[in-house]
Short mmCIF file of C-alpha atoms and ligand atoms in Angstrom, two decimals:
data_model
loop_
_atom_site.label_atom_id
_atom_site.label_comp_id
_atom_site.label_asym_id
_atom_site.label_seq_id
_atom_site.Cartn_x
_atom_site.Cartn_y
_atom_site.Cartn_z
CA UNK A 1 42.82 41.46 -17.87
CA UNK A 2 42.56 38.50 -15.19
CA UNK A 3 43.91 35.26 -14.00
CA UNK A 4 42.08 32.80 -12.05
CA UNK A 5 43.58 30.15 -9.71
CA UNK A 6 42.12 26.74 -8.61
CA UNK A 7 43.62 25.96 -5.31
CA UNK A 8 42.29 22.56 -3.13
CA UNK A 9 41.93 22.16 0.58
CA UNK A 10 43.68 19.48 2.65
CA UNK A 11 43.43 16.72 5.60
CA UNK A 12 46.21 15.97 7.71
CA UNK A 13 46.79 12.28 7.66
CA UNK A 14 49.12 12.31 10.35
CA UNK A 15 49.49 15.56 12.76
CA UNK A 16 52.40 14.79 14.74
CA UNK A 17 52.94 16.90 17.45
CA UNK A 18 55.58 18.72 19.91
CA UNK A 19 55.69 20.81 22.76
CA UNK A 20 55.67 24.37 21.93
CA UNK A 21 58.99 26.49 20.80
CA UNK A 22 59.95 29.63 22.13
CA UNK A 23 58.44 31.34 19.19
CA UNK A 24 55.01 29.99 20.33
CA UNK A 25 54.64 27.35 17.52
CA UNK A 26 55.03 23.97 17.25
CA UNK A 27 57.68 21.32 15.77
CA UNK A 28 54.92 19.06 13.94
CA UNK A 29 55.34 16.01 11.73
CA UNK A 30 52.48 17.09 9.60
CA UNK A 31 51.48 14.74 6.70
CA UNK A 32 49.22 16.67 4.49
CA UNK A 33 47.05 15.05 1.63
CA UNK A 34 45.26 17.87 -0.66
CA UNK A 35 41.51 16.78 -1.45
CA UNK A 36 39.37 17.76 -4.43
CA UNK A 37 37.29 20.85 -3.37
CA UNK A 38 38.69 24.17 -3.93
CA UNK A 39 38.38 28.06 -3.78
CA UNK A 40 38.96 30.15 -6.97
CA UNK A 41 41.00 33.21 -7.21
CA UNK A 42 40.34 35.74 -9.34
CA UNK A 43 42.96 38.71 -9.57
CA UNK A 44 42.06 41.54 -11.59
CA UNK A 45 44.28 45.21 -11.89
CA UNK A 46 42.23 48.06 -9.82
CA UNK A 47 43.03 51.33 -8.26
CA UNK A 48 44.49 49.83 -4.52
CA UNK A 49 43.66 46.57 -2.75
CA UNK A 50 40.44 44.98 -2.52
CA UNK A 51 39.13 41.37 -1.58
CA UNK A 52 35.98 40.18 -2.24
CA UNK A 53 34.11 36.49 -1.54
CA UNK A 54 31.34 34.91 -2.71
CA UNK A 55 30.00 31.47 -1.30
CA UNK A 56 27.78 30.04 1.69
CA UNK A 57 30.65 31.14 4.19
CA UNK A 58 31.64 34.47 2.41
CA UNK A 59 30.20 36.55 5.07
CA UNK A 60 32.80 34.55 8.29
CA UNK A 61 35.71 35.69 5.46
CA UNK A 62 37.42 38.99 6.83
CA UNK A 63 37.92 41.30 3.49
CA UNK A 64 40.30 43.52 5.30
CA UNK A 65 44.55 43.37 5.42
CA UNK A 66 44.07 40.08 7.50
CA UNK A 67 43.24 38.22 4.66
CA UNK A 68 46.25 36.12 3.78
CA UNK A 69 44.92 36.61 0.12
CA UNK A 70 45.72 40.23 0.69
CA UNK A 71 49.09 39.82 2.40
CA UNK A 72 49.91 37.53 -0.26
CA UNK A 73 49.60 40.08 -3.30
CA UNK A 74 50.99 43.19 -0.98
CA UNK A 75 54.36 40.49 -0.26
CA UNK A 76 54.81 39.78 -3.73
CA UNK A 77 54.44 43.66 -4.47
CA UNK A 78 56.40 44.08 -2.12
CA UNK A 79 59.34 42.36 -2.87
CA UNK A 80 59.61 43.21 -6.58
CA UNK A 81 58.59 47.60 -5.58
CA UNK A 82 55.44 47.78 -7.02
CA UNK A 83 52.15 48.48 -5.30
CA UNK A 84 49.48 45.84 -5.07
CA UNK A 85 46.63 47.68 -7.03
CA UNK A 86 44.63 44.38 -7.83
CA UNK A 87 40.94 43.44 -7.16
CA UNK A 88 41.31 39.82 -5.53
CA UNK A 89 38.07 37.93 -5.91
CA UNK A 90 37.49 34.58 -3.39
CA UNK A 91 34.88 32.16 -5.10
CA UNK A 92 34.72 30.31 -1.74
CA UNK A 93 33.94 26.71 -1.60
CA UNK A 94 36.43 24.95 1.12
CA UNK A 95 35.05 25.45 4.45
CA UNK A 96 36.12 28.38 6.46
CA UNK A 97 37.86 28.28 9.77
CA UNK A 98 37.57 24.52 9.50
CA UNK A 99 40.91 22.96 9.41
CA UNK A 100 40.98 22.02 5.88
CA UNK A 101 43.89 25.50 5.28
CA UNK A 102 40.99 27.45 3.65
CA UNK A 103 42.68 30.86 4.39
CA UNK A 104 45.73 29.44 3.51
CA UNK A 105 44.65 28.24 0.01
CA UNK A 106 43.86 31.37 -0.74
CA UNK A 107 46.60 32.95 -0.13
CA UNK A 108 48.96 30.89 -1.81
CA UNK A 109 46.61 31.04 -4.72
CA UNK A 110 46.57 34.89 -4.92
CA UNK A 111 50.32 35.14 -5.08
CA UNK A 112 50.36 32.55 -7.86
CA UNK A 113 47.39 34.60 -9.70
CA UNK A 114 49.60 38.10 -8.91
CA UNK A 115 52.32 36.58 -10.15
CA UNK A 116 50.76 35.22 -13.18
CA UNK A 117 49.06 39.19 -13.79
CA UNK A 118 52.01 41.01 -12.60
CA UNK A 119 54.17 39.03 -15.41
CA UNK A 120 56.56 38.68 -12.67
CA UNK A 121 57.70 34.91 -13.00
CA UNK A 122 59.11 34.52 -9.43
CA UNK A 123 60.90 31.01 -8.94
CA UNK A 124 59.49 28.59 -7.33
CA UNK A 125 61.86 28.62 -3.88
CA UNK A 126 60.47 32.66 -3.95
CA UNK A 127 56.75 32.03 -3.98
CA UNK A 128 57.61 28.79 -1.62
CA UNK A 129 59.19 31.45 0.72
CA UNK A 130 56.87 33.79 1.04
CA UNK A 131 54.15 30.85 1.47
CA UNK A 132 56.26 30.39 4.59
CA UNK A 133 56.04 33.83 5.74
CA UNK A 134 52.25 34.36 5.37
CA UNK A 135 51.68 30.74 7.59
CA UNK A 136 52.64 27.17 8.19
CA UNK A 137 49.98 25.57 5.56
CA UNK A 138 50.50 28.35 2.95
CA UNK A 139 53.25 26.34 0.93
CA UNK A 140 51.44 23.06 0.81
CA UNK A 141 48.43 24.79 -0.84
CA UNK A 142 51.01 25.56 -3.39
CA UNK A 143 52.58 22.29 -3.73
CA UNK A 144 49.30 20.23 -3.06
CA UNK A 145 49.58 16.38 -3.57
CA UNK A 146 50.75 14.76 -0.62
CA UNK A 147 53.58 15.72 1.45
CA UNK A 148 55.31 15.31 4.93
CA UNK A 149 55.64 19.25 6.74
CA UNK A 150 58.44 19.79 9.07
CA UNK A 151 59.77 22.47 11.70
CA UNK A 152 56.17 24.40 11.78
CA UNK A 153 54.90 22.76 8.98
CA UNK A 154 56.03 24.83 6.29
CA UNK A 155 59.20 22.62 5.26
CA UNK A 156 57.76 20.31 2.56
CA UNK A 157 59.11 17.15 1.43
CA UNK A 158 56.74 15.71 -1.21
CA UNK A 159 55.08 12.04 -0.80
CA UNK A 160 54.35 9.59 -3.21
CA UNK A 161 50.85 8.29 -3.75
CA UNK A 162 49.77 5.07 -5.20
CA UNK A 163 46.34 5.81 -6.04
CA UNK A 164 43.13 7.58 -4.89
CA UNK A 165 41.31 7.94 -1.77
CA UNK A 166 37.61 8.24 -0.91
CA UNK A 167 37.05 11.21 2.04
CA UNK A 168 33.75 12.55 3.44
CA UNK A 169 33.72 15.84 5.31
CA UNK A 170 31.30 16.60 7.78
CA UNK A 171 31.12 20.58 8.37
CA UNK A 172 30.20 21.82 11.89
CA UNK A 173 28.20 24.82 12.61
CA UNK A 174 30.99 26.93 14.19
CA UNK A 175 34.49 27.26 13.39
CA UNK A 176 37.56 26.52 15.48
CA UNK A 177 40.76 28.80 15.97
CA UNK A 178 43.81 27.47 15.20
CA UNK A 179 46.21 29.33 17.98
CA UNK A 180 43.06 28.47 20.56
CA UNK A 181 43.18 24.67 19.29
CA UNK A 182 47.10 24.81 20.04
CA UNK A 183 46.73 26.44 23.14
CA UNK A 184 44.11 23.58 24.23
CA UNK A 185 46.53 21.11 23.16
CA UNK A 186 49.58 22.92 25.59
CA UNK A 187 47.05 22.84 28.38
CA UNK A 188 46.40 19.26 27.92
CA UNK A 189 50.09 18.43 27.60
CA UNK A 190 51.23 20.06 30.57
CA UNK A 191 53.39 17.73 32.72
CA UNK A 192 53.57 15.07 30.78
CA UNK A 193 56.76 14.49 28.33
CA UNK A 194 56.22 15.85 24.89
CA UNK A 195 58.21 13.37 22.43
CA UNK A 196 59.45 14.41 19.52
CA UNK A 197 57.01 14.47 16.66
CA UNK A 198 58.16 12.12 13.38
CA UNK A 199 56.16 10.66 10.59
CA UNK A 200 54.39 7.19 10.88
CA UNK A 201 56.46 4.78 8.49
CA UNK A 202 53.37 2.69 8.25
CA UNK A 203 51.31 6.00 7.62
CA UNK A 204 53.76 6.56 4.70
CA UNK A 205 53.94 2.92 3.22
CA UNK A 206 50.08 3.26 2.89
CA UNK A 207 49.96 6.61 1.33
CA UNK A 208 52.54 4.79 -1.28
CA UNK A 209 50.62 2.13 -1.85
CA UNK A 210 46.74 3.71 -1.95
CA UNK A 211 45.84 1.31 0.62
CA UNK A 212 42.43 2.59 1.98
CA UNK A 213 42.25 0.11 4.51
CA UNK A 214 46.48 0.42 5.81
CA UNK A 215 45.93 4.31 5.93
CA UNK A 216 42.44 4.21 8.16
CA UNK A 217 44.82 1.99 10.55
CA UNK A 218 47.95 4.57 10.01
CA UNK A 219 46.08 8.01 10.50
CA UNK A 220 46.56 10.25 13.83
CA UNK A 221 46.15 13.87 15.07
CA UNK A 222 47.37 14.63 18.25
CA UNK A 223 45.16 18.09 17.71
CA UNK A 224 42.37 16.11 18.07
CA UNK A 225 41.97 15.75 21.91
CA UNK A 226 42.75 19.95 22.18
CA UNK A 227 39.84 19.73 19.60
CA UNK A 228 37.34 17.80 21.20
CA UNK A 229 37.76 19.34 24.46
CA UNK A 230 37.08 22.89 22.56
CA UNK A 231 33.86 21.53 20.64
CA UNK A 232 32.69 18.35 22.87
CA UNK A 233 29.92 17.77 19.98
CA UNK A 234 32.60 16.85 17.53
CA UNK A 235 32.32 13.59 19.31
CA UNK A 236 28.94 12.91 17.92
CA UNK A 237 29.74 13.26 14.26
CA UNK A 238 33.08 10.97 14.70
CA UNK A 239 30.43 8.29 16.25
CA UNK A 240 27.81 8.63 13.30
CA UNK A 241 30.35 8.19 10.44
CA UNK A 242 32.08 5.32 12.14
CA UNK A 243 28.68 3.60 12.76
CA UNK A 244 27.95 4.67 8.80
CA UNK A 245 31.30 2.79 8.06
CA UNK A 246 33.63 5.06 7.80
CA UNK A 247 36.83 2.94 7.68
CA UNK A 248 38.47 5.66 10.29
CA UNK A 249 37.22 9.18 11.45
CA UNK A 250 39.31 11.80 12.52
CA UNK A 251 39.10 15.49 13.30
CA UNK A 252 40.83 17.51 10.19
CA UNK A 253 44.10 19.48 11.04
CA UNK A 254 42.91 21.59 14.45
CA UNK A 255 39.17 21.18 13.52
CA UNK A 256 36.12 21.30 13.71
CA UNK A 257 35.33 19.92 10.29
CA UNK A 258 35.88 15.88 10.44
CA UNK A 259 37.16 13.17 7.82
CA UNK A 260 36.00 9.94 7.63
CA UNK A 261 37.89 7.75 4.89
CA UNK A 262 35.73 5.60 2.68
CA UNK A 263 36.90 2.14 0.67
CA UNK A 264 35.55 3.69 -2.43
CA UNK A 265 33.66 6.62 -4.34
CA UNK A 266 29.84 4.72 -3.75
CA UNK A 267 31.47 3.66 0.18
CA UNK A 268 31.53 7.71 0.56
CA UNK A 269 28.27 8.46 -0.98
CA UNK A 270 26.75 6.31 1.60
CA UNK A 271 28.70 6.87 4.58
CA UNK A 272 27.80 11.15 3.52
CA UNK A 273 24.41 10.24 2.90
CA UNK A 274 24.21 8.96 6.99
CA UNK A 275 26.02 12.02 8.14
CA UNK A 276 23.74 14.50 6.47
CA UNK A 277 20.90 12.39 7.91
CA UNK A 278 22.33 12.23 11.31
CA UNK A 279 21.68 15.79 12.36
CA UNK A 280 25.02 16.06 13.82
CA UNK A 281 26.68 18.68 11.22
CA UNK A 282 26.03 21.72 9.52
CA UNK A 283 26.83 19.97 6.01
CA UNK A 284 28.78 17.29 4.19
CA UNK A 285 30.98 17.53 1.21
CA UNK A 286 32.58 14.04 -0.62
CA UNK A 287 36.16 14.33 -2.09
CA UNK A 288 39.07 13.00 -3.09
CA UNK A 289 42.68 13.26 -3.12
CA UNK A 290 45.51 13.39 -3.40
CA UNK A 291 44.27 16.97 -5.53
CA UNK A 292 46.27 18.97 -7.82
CA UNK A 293 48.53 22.07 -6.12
CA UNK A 294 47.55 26.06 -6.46
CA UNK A 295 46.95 25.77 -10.61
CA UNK A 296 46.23 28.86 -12.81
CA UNK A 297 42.52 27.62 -14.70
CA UNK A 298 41.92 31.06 -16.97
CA UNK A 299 43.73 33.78 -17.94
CA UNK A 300 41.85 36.51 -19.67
CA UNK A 301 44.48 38.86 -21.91
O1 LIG B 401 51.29 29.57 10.80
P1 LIG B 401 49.90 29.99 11.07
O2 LIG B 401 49.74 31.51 11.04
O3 LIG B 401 48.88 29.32 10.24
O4 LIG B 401 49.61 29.56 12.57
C1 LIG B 401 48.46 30.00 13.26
C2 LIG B 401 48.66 29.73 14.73
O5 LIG B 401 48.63 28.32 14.97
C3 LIG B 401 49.97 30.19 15.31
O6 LIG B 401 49.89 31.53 15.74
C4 LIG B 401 50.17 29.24 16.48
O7 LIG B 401 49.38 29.64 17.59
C5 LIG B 401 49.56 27.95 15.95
N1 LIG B 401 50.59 27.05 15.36
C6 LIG B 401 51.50 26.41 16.19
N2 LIG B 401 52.43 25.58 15.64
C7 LIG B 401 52.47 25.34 14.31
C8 LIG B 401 51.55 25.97 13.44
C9 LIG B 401 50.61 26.82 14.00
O8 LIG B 401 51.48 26.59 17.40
N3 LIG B 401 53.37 24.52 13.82
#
């Protein structure tokens, strides 16, 4: 017996913000748009816990307790007393440590698969709070689509699209860490007068309307200065896919992997095509979004 679950990767749009809370974290105005490549997770009953991975970055994925896959399925047990004996197979295709929630997917995805296996049937406001609990971009993997994240991120409200947009992603040869990307971005901040971080209306009206060229003038990501100053190379990239016509480049969520929004599917193929021929990444990936939500793809009985 085994369930499978498709589960994309995102972009932040928008990545509004604040100074840091007493907790450590962040108030953040955090538009997220889910784009077409995705991991598969496989759950599968076994004697105790056990991740595995398979894909060109399976061997930067921890397998241990620290995987939120893992903490996913031993939360769910958790809650309704059983014990997590499940074999939780990662098919790894969104970059990892890359700022596209690739740790995140998974975990939402496992506790949707468990779920599914367990026969459990949690609601919907469960498995959206124990998203929450296992990190800020855990419920939007679930949710996917579009959608504004407030308080750390993890407080969803959902967006409306009006059509499709064209991303490239350029891949860099090292990974960033979130909490060091953050920590970057306090350092830079300190001093100056942190205002409050709210969604762009103009950012919104644009994701509403699937207005390629409104969005490229809407997006923002106050990460990306804590970013750059982290992986000064980033820099290059952003300058190739702008002078391949990218109609905006940005650094994705707290990095390193960058976006660059194309007018069109053939607009990307080119403007991917100049990247990869640049020298400047590690490799390039086309998508679009917005992209389905954490989706079971095969059950086997
Ligand atoms: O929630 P998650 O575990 O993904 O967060 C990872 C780290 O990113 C946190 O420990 C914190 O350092 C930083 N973070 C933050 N503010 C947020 C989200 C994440 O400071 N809203």
């Amino acid at each position: 017996m085994s369930v499978t679950v498709r589960v994309p990767a995102k972009v932040n749009v928008q990545l509004a913000v604040g100074a840091a809370r007493a907790d450590g974290f962040h108030d953040l105005a955090n538009v997220f748009l889910a784009v077409g490549l995705y991991d598969e997770v496989t759950v599968t009953p076994a004697d105790g816990l056990r991740v595995t991975c398979t894909g060109p970055d399976a061997d930067q994925v921890p397998l241990d307790g620290t995987n939120l896959a893992a903490r996913a399925a031993l939360a769910l047990a958790e809650r309704h007393g059983r014990t997590a004996d499940v074999h939780v197979h990662i098919a790894k295709d969104i970059p990892v440590a890359g700022g596209m929630a690739g740790g995140s997917a998974d975990g939402a995805a496992a506790l949707l698969a468990c779920d599914t296996l367990w026969g459990i049937g949690a609601s919907r406001t469960e498995l959206l709070d124990i998203c929450a609990e296992l990190g800020s971009d855990v419920p939007f993997s679930l949710v996917g689509g579009a959608a504004l994240g407030t308080g750390r991120g993890e407080r969803l409200t959902p967006l409306e699209t009006g059509g499709t947009f064209s991303w490239v992603f350029a891949m860099a040869p090292r990974g960033l860490s979130t909490p060091a990307v953050f920590h970057a971005f306090d350092r830079l901040a300190e001093g100056r007068d942190i205002p409050e971080p709210v969604a762009s209306r103009d950012l919104l009206d644009a994701l509403a309307k699937g207005d390629p060229d409104a969005l490229a003038a809407a997006v923002s990501n106050d990460l990306q200065p804590a970013a750059l100053s982290l992986y000064p190379e980033l820099a290059d990239t952003l300058a190739a896919g702008r002078a391949a016509g990218a109609l905006t480049t940005l650094v994705s969520g707290s990095g390193p992997t960058t976006a660059f929004l194309a007018r069109d599917p053939e607009a990307a193929a080119r403007i991917a095509d100049a990247l990869a021929a640049s020298g400047t990444c590690k490799t390039v990936r086309v998508a679009s979004g917005p992209a389905p939500g954490a989706t079971v793809v095969a059950r086997q009985p």
